[in-house]
GROMACS .gro file of C-alpha atoms in nm:
model
  418
    1UNK     CA    1   9.785  12.369   9.210
    2UNK     CA    2   9.790  12.123   8.921
    3UNK     CA    3   9.452  12.101   8.746
    4UNK     CA    4   9.532  11.984   8.390
    5UNK     CA    5   9.828  11.791   8.248
    6UNK     CA    6   9.940  11.743   7.889
    7UNK     CA    7  10.066  11.384   7.859
    8UNK     CA    8  10.283  11.325   7.550
    9UNK     CA    9  10.325  10.971   7.415
   10UNK     CA   10  10.427  11.031   7.056
   11UNK     CA   11  10.544  10.696   6.922
   12UNK     CA   12  10.281  10.466   7.067
   13UNK     CA   13   9.921  10.517   7.169
   14UNK     CA   14   9.807  10.415   7.517
   15UNK     CA   15   9.497  10.275   7.345
   16UNK     CA   16   9.702  10.022   7.146
   17UNK     CA   17   9.702   9.656   7.246
   18UNK     CA   18  10.014   9.585   7.458
   19UNK     CA   19  10.230   9.297   7.345
   20UNK     CA   20  10.287   9.378   6.980
   21UNK     CA   21  10.447   9.648   6.766
   22UNK     CA   22  10.576   9.925   6.990
   23UNK     CA   23  10.298   9.876   7.246
   24UNK     CA   24  10.404   9.744   7.585
   25UNK     CA   25  10.442   9.845   7.945
   26UNK     CA   26  10.469  10.214   7.861
   27UNK     CA   27  10.122  10.208   7.704
   28UNK     CA   28   9.979  10.059   8.022
   29UNK     CA   29  10.174  10.309   8.232
   30UNK     CA   30  10.049  10.618   8.047
   31UNK     CA   31   9.685  10.508   8.044
   32UNK     CA   32   9.670  10.385   8.404
   33UNK     CA   33   9.855  10.687   8.542
   34UNK     CA   34   9.623  10.921   8.351
   35UNK     CA   35   9.319  10.733   8.471
   36UNK     CA   36   9.425  10.754   8.836
   37UNK     CA   37   9.518  11.122   8.806
   38UNK     CA   38   9.169  11.187   8.672
   39UNK     CA   39   9.013  11.020   8.976
   40UNK     CA   40   9.206  11.271   9.187
   41UNK     CA   41   9.053  11.562   8.995
   42UNK     CA   42   9.338  11.618   8.747
   43UNK     CA   43   9.224  11.645   8.385
   44UNK     CA   44   9.462  11.474   8.141
   45UNK     CA   45   9.504  11.529   7.766
   46UNK     CA   46   9.717  11.258   7.604
   47UNK     CA   47   9.879  11.345   7.270
   48UNK     CA   48   9.984  11.055   7.046
   49UNK     CA   49  10.055  11.019   6.674
   50UNK     CA   50   9.765  10.899   6.460
   51UNK     CA   51   9.840  10.573   6.278
   52UNK     CA   52   9.513  10.544   6.084
   53UNK     CA   53   9.283  10.785   5.904
   54UNK     CA   54   8.992  10.604   6.068
   55UNK     CA   55   9.090  10.713   6.418
   56UNK     CA   56   8.873  10.988   6.568
   57UNK     CA   57   9.052  11.311   6.646
   58UNK     CA   58   8.977  11.278   7.017
   59UNK     CA   59   8.881  10.971   7.220
   60UNK     CA   60   8.745  11.002   7.573
   61UNK     CA   61   8.928  10.706   7.730
   62UNK     CA   62   8.790  10.771   8.079
   63UNK     CA   63   8.615  11.058   8.254
   64UNK     CA   64   8.874  11.334   8.253
   65UNK     CA   65   9.115  11.153   8.016
   66UNK     CA   66   9.113  11.255   7.647
   67UNK     CA   67   9.341  11.091   7.390
   68UNK     CA   68   9.425  11.323   7.098
   69UNK     CA   69   9.532  11.155   6.772
   70UNK     CA   70   9.777  11.398   6.613
   71UNK     CA   71   9.834  11.383   6.237
   72UNK     CA   72  10.210  11.382   6.176
   73UNK     CA   73  10.348  11.196   5.876
   74UNK     CA   74  10.194  10.899   5.693
   75UNK     CA   75   9.949  10.694   5.896
   76UNK     CA   76  10.109  10.360   5.822
   77UNK     CA   77  10.452  10.226   5.734
   78UNK     CA   78  10.647  10.473   5.947
   79UNK     CA   79  10.899  10.293   6.170
   80UNK     CA   80  11.000  10.432   6.510
   81UNK     CA   81  11.339  10.520   6.365
   82UNK     CA   82  11.169  10.750   6.114
   83UNK     CA   83  10.974  10.947   6.373
   84UNK     CA   84  11.240  11.212   6.451
   85UNK     CA   85  11.159  11.356   6.108
   86UNK     CA   86  10.800  11.417   6.223
   87UNK     CA   87  10.881  11.589   6.554
   88UNK     CA   88  10.826  11.941   6.420
   89UNK     CA   89  10.488  11.856   6.269
   90UNK     CA   90  10.375  11.674   6.581
   91UNK     CA   91  10.492  11.957   6.807
   92UNK     CA   92  10.314  12.216   6.594
   93UNK     CA   93   9.985  12.029   6.628
   94UNK     CA   94  10.028  11.989   7.006
   95UNK     CA   95  10.095  12.362   7.044
   96UNK     CA   96   9.791  12.437   6.828
   97UNK     CA   97   9.570  12.234   7.062
   98UNK     CA   98   9.671  12.457   7.353
   99UNK     CA   99   9.640  12.776   7.149
  100UNK     CA  100   9.268  12.713   7.096
  101UNK     CA  101   9.211  12.729   7.471
  102UNK     CA  102   9.245  13.014   7.726
  103UNK     CA  103   9.601  13.105   7.843
  104UNK     CA  104   9.725  12.879   8.120
  105UNK     CA  105   9.516  12.585   8.003
  106UNK     CA  106   9.783  12.331   8.101
  107UNK     CA  107   9.966  12.333   8.435
  108UNK     CA  108  10.235  12.077   8.346
  109UNK     CA  109  10.369  11.860   8.065
  110UNK     CA  110  10.460  11.495   8.127
  111UNK     CA  111  10.646  11.334   7.837
  112UNK     CA  112  10.723  10.964   7.790
  113UNK     CA  113  11.026  10.833   7.597
  114UNK     CA  114  11.282  11.063   7.443
  115UNK     CA  115  11.088  11.149   7.125
  116UNK     CA  116  10.802  11.282   7.336
  117UNK     CA  117  11.055  11.462   7.555
  118UNK     CA  118  11.168  11.669   7.257
  119UNK     CA  119  10.809  11.783   7.204
  120UNK     CA  120  10.762  11.832   7.577
  121UNK     CA  121  11.065  12.060   7.598
  122UNK     CA  122  10.925  12.286   7.326
  123UNK     CA  123  10.582  12.290   7.491
  124UNK     CA  124  10.740  12.376   7.825
  125UNK     CA  125  10.905  12.686   7.684
  126UNK     CA  126  10.600  12.792   7.483
  127UNK     CA  127  10.347  12.746   7.763
  128UNK     CA  128  10.566  12.846   8.056
  129UNK     CA  129  10.481  12.531   8.251
  130UNK     CA  130  10.711  12.265   8.403
  131UNK     CA  131  10.825  11.961   8.209
  132UNK     CA  132  10.832  11.624   8.384
  133UNK     CA  133  10.986  11.343   8.182
  134UNK     CA  134  10.987  10.963   8.213
  135UNK     CA  135  11.256  10.787   8.008
  136UNK     CA  136  11.108  10.432   8.022
  137UNK     CA  137  11.417  10.305   7.838
  138UNK     CA  138  11.758  10.461   7.784
  139UNK     CA  139  11.988  10.415   7.487
  140UNK     CA  140  12.309  10.410   7.692
  141UNK     CA  141  12.170  10.140   7.920
  142UNK     CA  142  12.037   9.932   7.634
  143UNK     CA  143  12.363   9.954   7.439
  144UNK     CA  144  12.557   9.821   7.736
  145UNK     CA  145  12.360   9.495   7.736
  146UNK     CA  146  12.254   9.421   7.379
  147UNK     CA  147  12.083   9.094   7.303
  148UNK     CA  148  12.230   8.879   7.028
  149UNK     CA  149  12.083   8.990   6.697
  150UNK     CA  150  11.969   9.325   6.832
  151UNK     CA  151  12.089   9.656   6.691
  152UNK     CA  152  12.249   9.929   6.904
  153UNK     CA  153  12.056  10.250   6.953
  154UNK     CA  154  12.185  10.529   6.725
  155UNK     CA  155  12.390  10.824   6.847
  156UNK     CA  156  12.105  11.055   6.749
  157UNK     CA  157  11.889  10.900   7.019
  158UNK     CA  158  12.167  10.932   7.277
  159UNK     CA  159  12.203  11.302   7.197
  160UNK     CA  160  11.825  11.348   7.202
  161UNK     CA  161  11.800  11.186   7.545
  162UNK     CA  162  12.078  11.407   7.682
  163UNK     CA  163  11.892  11.713   7.557
  164UNK     CA  164  11.567  11.602   7.723
  165UNK     CA  165  11.743  11.531   8.053
  166UNK     CA  166  11.890  11.880   8.042
  167UNK     CA  167  11.554  12.042   7.958
  168UNK     CA  168  11.330  11.864   8.207
  169UNK     CA  169  11.243  12.030   8.536
  170UNK     CA  170  11.200  11.686   8.695
  171UNK     CA  171  11.278  11.334   8.581
  172UNK     CA  172  11.079  11.037   8.705
  173UNK     CA  173  11.271  10.711   8.746
  174UNK     CA  174  11.093  10.381   8.798
  175UNK     CA  175  11.353  10.252   9.045
  176UNK     CA  176  11.654  10.360   9.248
  177UNK     CA  177  11.876  10.191   8.989
  178UNK     CA  178  11.726  10.395   8.706
  179UNK     CA  179  11.774  10.712   8.910
  180UNK     CA  180  12.144  10.627   8.951
  181UNK     CA  181  12.174  10.560   8.578
  182UNK     CA  182  12.023  10.900   8.497
  183UNK     CA  183  12.268  11.070   8.734
  184UNK     CA  184  12.580  10.872   8.644
  185UNK     CA  185  12.526  10.819   8.271
  186UNK     CA  186  12.332  11.133   8.174
  187UNK     CA  187  12.463  11.385   8.430
  188UNK     CA  188  12.114  11.450   8.565
  189UNK     CA  189  12.103  11.671   8.873
  190UNK     CA  190  12.020  11.446   9.170
  191UNK     CA  191  11.772  11.700   9.304
  192UNK     CA  192  11.575  11.680   8.980
  193UNK     CA  193  11.533  11.302   8.983
  194UNK     CA  194  11.245  11.142   9.171
  195UNK     CA  195  11.177  10.769   9.209
  196UNK     CA  196  10.814  10.666   9.156
  197UNK     CA  197  10.736  10.297   9.113
  198UNK     CA  198  10.479  10.201   8.849
  199UNK     CA  199  10.173  10.017   8.974
  200UNK     CA  200   9.947   9.726   8.893
  201UNK     CA  201   9.569   9.712   8.865
  202UNK     CA  202   9.497   9.478   9.156
  203UNK     CA  203   9.132   9.451   9.055
  204UNK     CA  204   9.225   9.297   8.720
  205UNK     CA  205   9.544   9.116   8.817
  206UNK     CA  206   9.438   8.895   9.105
  207UNK     CA  207   9.444   8.518   9.167
  208UNK     CA  208   9.174   8.350   8.958
  209UNK     CA  209   9.234   7.992   9.073
  210UNK     CA  210   9.480   7.786   8.872
  211UNK     CA  211   9.241   7.501   8.793
  212UNK     CA  212   8.966   7.734   8.672
  213UNK     CA  213   9.209   7.944   8.466
  214UNK     CA  214   9.353   7.636   8.297
  215UNK     CA  215   9.010   7.501   8.220
  216UNK     CA  216   8.911   7.835   8.064
  217UNK     CA  217   9.224   7.840   7.847
  218UNK     CA  218   9.222   7.472   7.752
  219UNK     CA  219   9.541   7.389   7.940
  220UNK     CA  220   9.600   7.052   8.109
  221UNK     CA  221   9.513   7.062   8.479
  222UNK     CA  222   9.837   6.897   8.593
  223UNK     CA  223  10.080   7.056   8.347
  224UNK     CA  224  10.396   7.249   8.429
  225UNK     CA  225  10.316   7.575   8.249
  226UNK     CA  226  10.614   7.806   8.185
  227UNK     CA  227  10.473   8.132   8.045
  228UNK     CA  228  10.630   8.422   7.855
  229UNK     CA  229  10.417   8.732   7.798
  230UNK     CA  230  10.536   9.036   7.605
  231UNK     CA  231  10.671   9.161   7.278
  232UNK     CA  232  10.868   8.906   7.078
  233UNK     CA  233  11.201   9.074   7.017
  234UNK     CA  234  11.566   9.008   7.113
  235UNK     CA  235  11.555   9.258   7.403
  236UNK     CA  236  11.279   9.056   7.574
  237UNK     CA  237  11.471   8.729   7.513
  238UNK     CA  238  11.187   8.478   7.482
  239UNK     CA  239  11.442   8.250   7.312
  240UNK     CA  240  11.609   8.203   7.652
  241UNK     CA  241  11.292   8.039   7.784
  242UNK     CA  242  11.274   7.807   7.483
  243UNK     CA  243  11.638   7.707   7.518
  244UNK     CA  244  11.592   7.650   7.892
  245UNK     CA  245  11.287   7.434   7.824
  246UNK     CA  246  11.495   7.225   7.581
  247UNK     CA  247  11.759   7.177   7.853
  248UNK     CA  248  11.490   7.069   8.101
  249UNK     CA  249  11.356   6.813   7.855
  250UNK     CA  250  11.704   6.681   7.778
  251UNK     CA  251  11.764   6.631   8.149
  252UNK     CA  252  11.426   6.469   8.210
  253UNK     CA  253  11.256   6.335   7.893
  254UNK     CA  254  10.949   6.230   8.097
  255UNK     CA  255  10.876   6.600   8.150
  256UNK     CA  256  10.758   6.619   7.788
  257UNK     CA  257  10.425   6.466   7.894
  258UNK     CA  258  10.347   6.760   8.125
  259UNK     CA  259  10.542   7.064   7.999
  260UNK     CA  260  10.360   7.351   7.825
  261UNK     CA  261  10.538   7.672   7.719
  262UNK     CA  262  10.291   7.942   7.607
  263UNK     CA  263  10.436   8.251   7.435
  264UNK     CA  264  10.177   8.529   7.459
  265UNK     CA  265  10.259   8.830   7.242
  266UNK     CA  266  10.353   8.947   6.895
  267UNK     CA  267  10.668   9.045   6.702
  268UNK     CA  268  10.811   9.389   6.775
  269UNK     CA  269  11.118   9.601   6.706
  270UNK     CA  270  11.399   9.404   6.542
  271UNK     CA  271  11.186   9.093   6.595
  272UNK     CA  272  10.976   9.210   6.298
  273UNK     CA  273  11.270   9.127   6.070
  274UNK     CA  274  11.219   8.756   6.147
  275UNK     CA  275  10.856   8.720   6.261
  276UNK     CA  276  10.875   8.338   6.252
  277UNK     CA  277  11.215   8.326   6.421
  278UNK     CA  278  11.088   8.199   6.756
  279UNK     CA  279  10.873   7.928   6.597
  280UNK     CA  280  11.172   7.826   6.384
  281UNK     CA  281  11.386   7.805   6.700
  282UNK     CA  282  11.128   7.584   6.872
  283UNK     CA  283  11.141   7.352   6.570
  284UNK     CA  284  11.523   7.346   6.572
  285UNK     CA  285  11.526   7.264   6.942
  286UNK     CA  286  11.274   6.986   6.893
  287UNK     CA  287  11.021   7.134   7.134
  288UNK     CA  288  10.747   7.256   6.898
  289UNK     CA  289  10.509   7.007   7.059
  290UNK     CA  290  10.527   7.180   7.398
  291UNK     CA  291  10.530   7.543   7.276
  292UNK     CA  292  10.209   7.738   7.211
  293UNK     CA  293  10.206   8.076   7.037
  294UNK     CA  294   9.922   8.302   7.148
  295UNK     CA  295   9.851   8.648   6.995
  296UNK     CA  296   9.841   8.949   7.230
  297UNK     CA  297   9.537   8.945   7.457
  298UNK     CA  298   9.339   9.195   7.662
  299UNK     CA  299   9.436   9.252   8.024
  300UNK     CA  300   9.155   9.042   8.171
  301UNK     CA  301   9.255   8.744   7.958
  302UNK     CA  302   9.623   8.806   8.031
  303UNK     CA  303   9.538   8.779   8.401
  304UNK     CA  304   9.391   8.434   8.324
  305UNK     CA  305   9.716   8.326   8.158
  306UNK     CA  306   9.916   8.448   8.457
  307UNK     CA  307   9.688   8.260   8.696
  308UNK     CA  308   9.712   7.945   8.485
  309UNK     CA  309  10.092   7.949   8.474
  310UNK     CA  310  10.319   7.761   8.711
  311UNK     CA  311  10.588   8.022   8.655
  312UNK     CA  312  10.615   8.340   8.446
  313UNK     CA  313  10.957   8.390   8.286
  314UNK     CA  314  11.092   8.741   8.224
  315UNK     CA  315  11.438   8.687   8.068
  316UNK     CA  316  11.483   9.041   7.929
  317UNK     CA  317  11.828   9.188   7.872
  318UNK     CA  318  11.703   9.511   8.024
  319UNK     CA  319  11.382   9.643   8.180
  320UNK     CA  320  11.330   9.986   8.333
  321UNK     CA  321  11.079   9.817   8.562
  322UNK     CA  322  10.902   9.507   8.429
  323UNK     CA  323  10.524   9.539   8.463
  324UNK     CA  324  10.475   9.180   8.348
  325UNK     CA  325  10.660   9.058   8.656
  326UNK     CA  326  10.441   9.254   8.898
  327UNK     CA  327  10.117   9.168   8.713
  328UNK     CA  328  10.204   8.796   8.728
  329UNK     CA  329  10.287   8.812   9.097
  330UNK     CA  330   9.960   8.994   9.168
  331UNK     CA  331   9.790   8.687   9.020
  332UNK     CA  332   9.975   8.469   9.270
  333UNK     CA  333  10.226   8.328   9.022
  334UNK     CA  334  10.601   8.320   9.097
  335UNK     CA  335  10.835   8.488   8.851
  336UNK     CA  336  11.177   8.379   8.728
  337UNK     CA  337  11.346   8.690   8.590
  338UNK     CA  338  11.682   8.816   8.473
  339UNK     CA  339  11.863   9.011   8.744
  340UNK     CA  340  11.872   9.330   8.536
  341UNK     CA  341  11.735   9.683   8.566
  342UNK     CA  342  11.402   9.729   8.738
  343UNK     CA  343  11.340   9.354   8.762
  344UNK     CA  344  11.557   9.350   9.073
  345UNK     CA  345  11.291   9.572   9.232
  346UNK     CA  346  10.987   9.411   9.072
  347UNK     CA  347  11.088   9.062   9.194
  348UNK     CA  348  11.189   8.984   9.552
  349UNK     CA  349  11.451   8.712   9.505
  350UNK     CA  350  11.374   8.401   9.706
  351UNK     CA  351  11.039   8.536   9.827
  352UNK     CA  352  10.822   8.617   9.524
  353UNK     CA  353  11.034   8.450   9.261
  354UNK     CA  354  11.392   8.394   9.152
  355UNK     CA  355  11.645   8.621   8.982
  356UNK     CA  356  11.897   8.472   8.740
  357UNK     CA  357  12.235   8.629   8.667
  358UNK     CA  358  12.285   8.618   8.293
  359UNK     CA  359  12.101   8.434   8.017
  360UNK     CA  360  12.265   8.091   8.011
  361UNK     CA  361  11.991   7.834   7.930
  362UNK     CA  362  12.131   7.582   8.178
  363UNK     CA  363  12.110   7.836   8.463
  364UNK     CA  364  11.758   7.925   8.357
  365UNK     CA  365  11.665   7.557   8.349
  366UNK     CA  366  11.800   7.526   8.705
  367UNK     CA  367  11.593   7.822   8.827
  368UNK     CA  368  11.273   7.713   8.653
  369UNK     CA  369  11.311   7.359   8.785
  370UNK     CA  370  11.377   7.498   9.134
  371UNK     CA  371  11.055   7.699   9.123
  372UNK     CA  372  10.836   7.401   9.026
  373UNK     CA  373  11.032   7.119   9.191
  374UNK     CA  374  10.796   7.076   9.485
  375UNK     CA  375  10.449   7.195   9.577
  376UNK     CA  376  10.570   7.341   9.906
  377UNK     CA  377  10.844   7.540   9.732
  378UNK     CA  378  10.602   7.668   9.469
  379UNK     CA  379  10.335   7.755   9.727
  380UNK     CA  380  10.584   7.957   9.934
  381UNK     CA  381  10.686   8.158   9.628
  382UNK     CA  382  10.322   8.203   9.521
  383UNK     CA  383  10.230   8.340   9.865
  384UNK     CA  384  10.530   8.573   9.854
  385UNK     CA  385  10.436   8.684   9.502
  386UNK     CA  386  10.088   8.794   9.610
  387UNK     CA  387  10.224   8.979   9.913
  388UNK     CA  388  10.502   9.153   9.717
  389UNK     CA  389  10.261   9.277   9.448
  390UNK     CA  390  10.052   9.456   9.710
  391UNK     CA  391  10.336   9.710   9.746
  392UNK     CA  392  10.255   9.842   9.398
  393UNK     CA  393   9.936  10.028   9.309
  394UNK     CA  394   9.848  10.285   9.043
  395UNK     CA  395   9.672  10.504   9.300
  396UNK     CA  396   9.999  10.539   9.492
  397UNK     CA  397  10.186  10.598   9.164
  398UNK     CA  398   9.945  10.880   9.077
  399UNK     CA  399   9.972  11.046   9.420
  400UNK     CA  400  10.352  11.036   9.409
  401UNK     CA  401  10.358  11.161   9.050
  402UNK     CA  402  10.135  11.453   9.141
  403UNK     CA  403  10.386  11.548   9.411
  404UNK     CA  404  10.659  11.546   9.145
  405UNK     CA  405  10.449  11.781   8.928
  406UNK     CA  406  10.419  12.023   9.217
  407UNK     CA  407  10.793  12.001   9.285
  408UNK     CA  408  10.868  12.067   8.917
  409UNK     CA  409  10.641  12.371   8.928
  410UNK     CA  410  10.826  12.504   9.232
  411UNK     CA  411  11.167  12.446   9.072
  412UNK     CA  412  11.059  12.626   8.758
  413UNK     CA  413  10.941  12.928   8.961
  414UNK     CA  414  11.271  12.937   9.146
  415UNK     CA  415  11.460  12.922   8.816
  416UNK     CA  416  11.258  13.212   8.672
  417UNK     CA  417  11.311  13.432   8.978
  418UNK     CA  418  11.682  13.352   9.020
   0.00000   0.00000   0.00000
């Protein structure tokens, strides 16, 4: 039986505010999965790199969920690309945490992202417990669909991912598509790949009433609100929404009186190189008057923004799943998303939202206009959005993940006795 899990999230803490820096859907995933595992009697220790000397060594996030801030390298100023140089130090500290407890303290290791997978593989061999790994994003997939201005992932990451795939007892894919990518692009054994959908907190992300949400946020009651929420970087493509909004205004200048385009989030990744790039683009397009930039917000306030929106746009070049899409739909708001990666699972085309092939602003303008063109059309999509989101819950994610842990444990035993 699984009683205690070591969760490794090296490059970003699940306690960080999603929507800026390296914090995003993976942070939500790690924390919510851990929380739900704990409610099922599984103790979880999350190991993440400390980014401030002021952070306590251990934070009790929830009953049964402890977040360990591991000292590895300088607290500040260390980019994600520099972290491979700190893997040995981080791994040593993780191993030391187990060594201070009785033998067999952990029953499984679950690593997130390839850097954590490298640490997880070492822990697996040292502790004699199974390694379960979640990729979240993959270099080979990202490099096949780079956004303009984005940099390709280095070969070192590709090699590191291949090593983690080879070392893991089980791999968790968010969708069937991701499972196929692991098998076809990384030569993963099909029997060692399990599909487990991420979830959504349906208590937080629920319809709040559009009029009330808009009043709370200071938005016009009758506006067409086209919302983007997430990290501002080329991969997430918020520029596509701005360009599409400019097309919509060129087609119908009267729309300027009612159009509002909130961008909720902060610069991240290569977007940090030009932190004012999106605001500059809005100025160049002549739409600064309809665009609002909002810093990252807590989940309860984010749910208000979703509820206030007419449509949530997710124009990413790639998403392993797309939690924003499911969160928005849980709030009863239709989603217009790129037909890439996990978004084709997160959004039910024609029922809960619309999927767009490619990133052409004119096509996006067509889809956004389609979604808000009539109240009956919007209402049908909003109803479908709420229904579709009910298929995703963190409790189900935790139960299915626990089954994967048990399967990994069985496979490891078989390997040792072979």
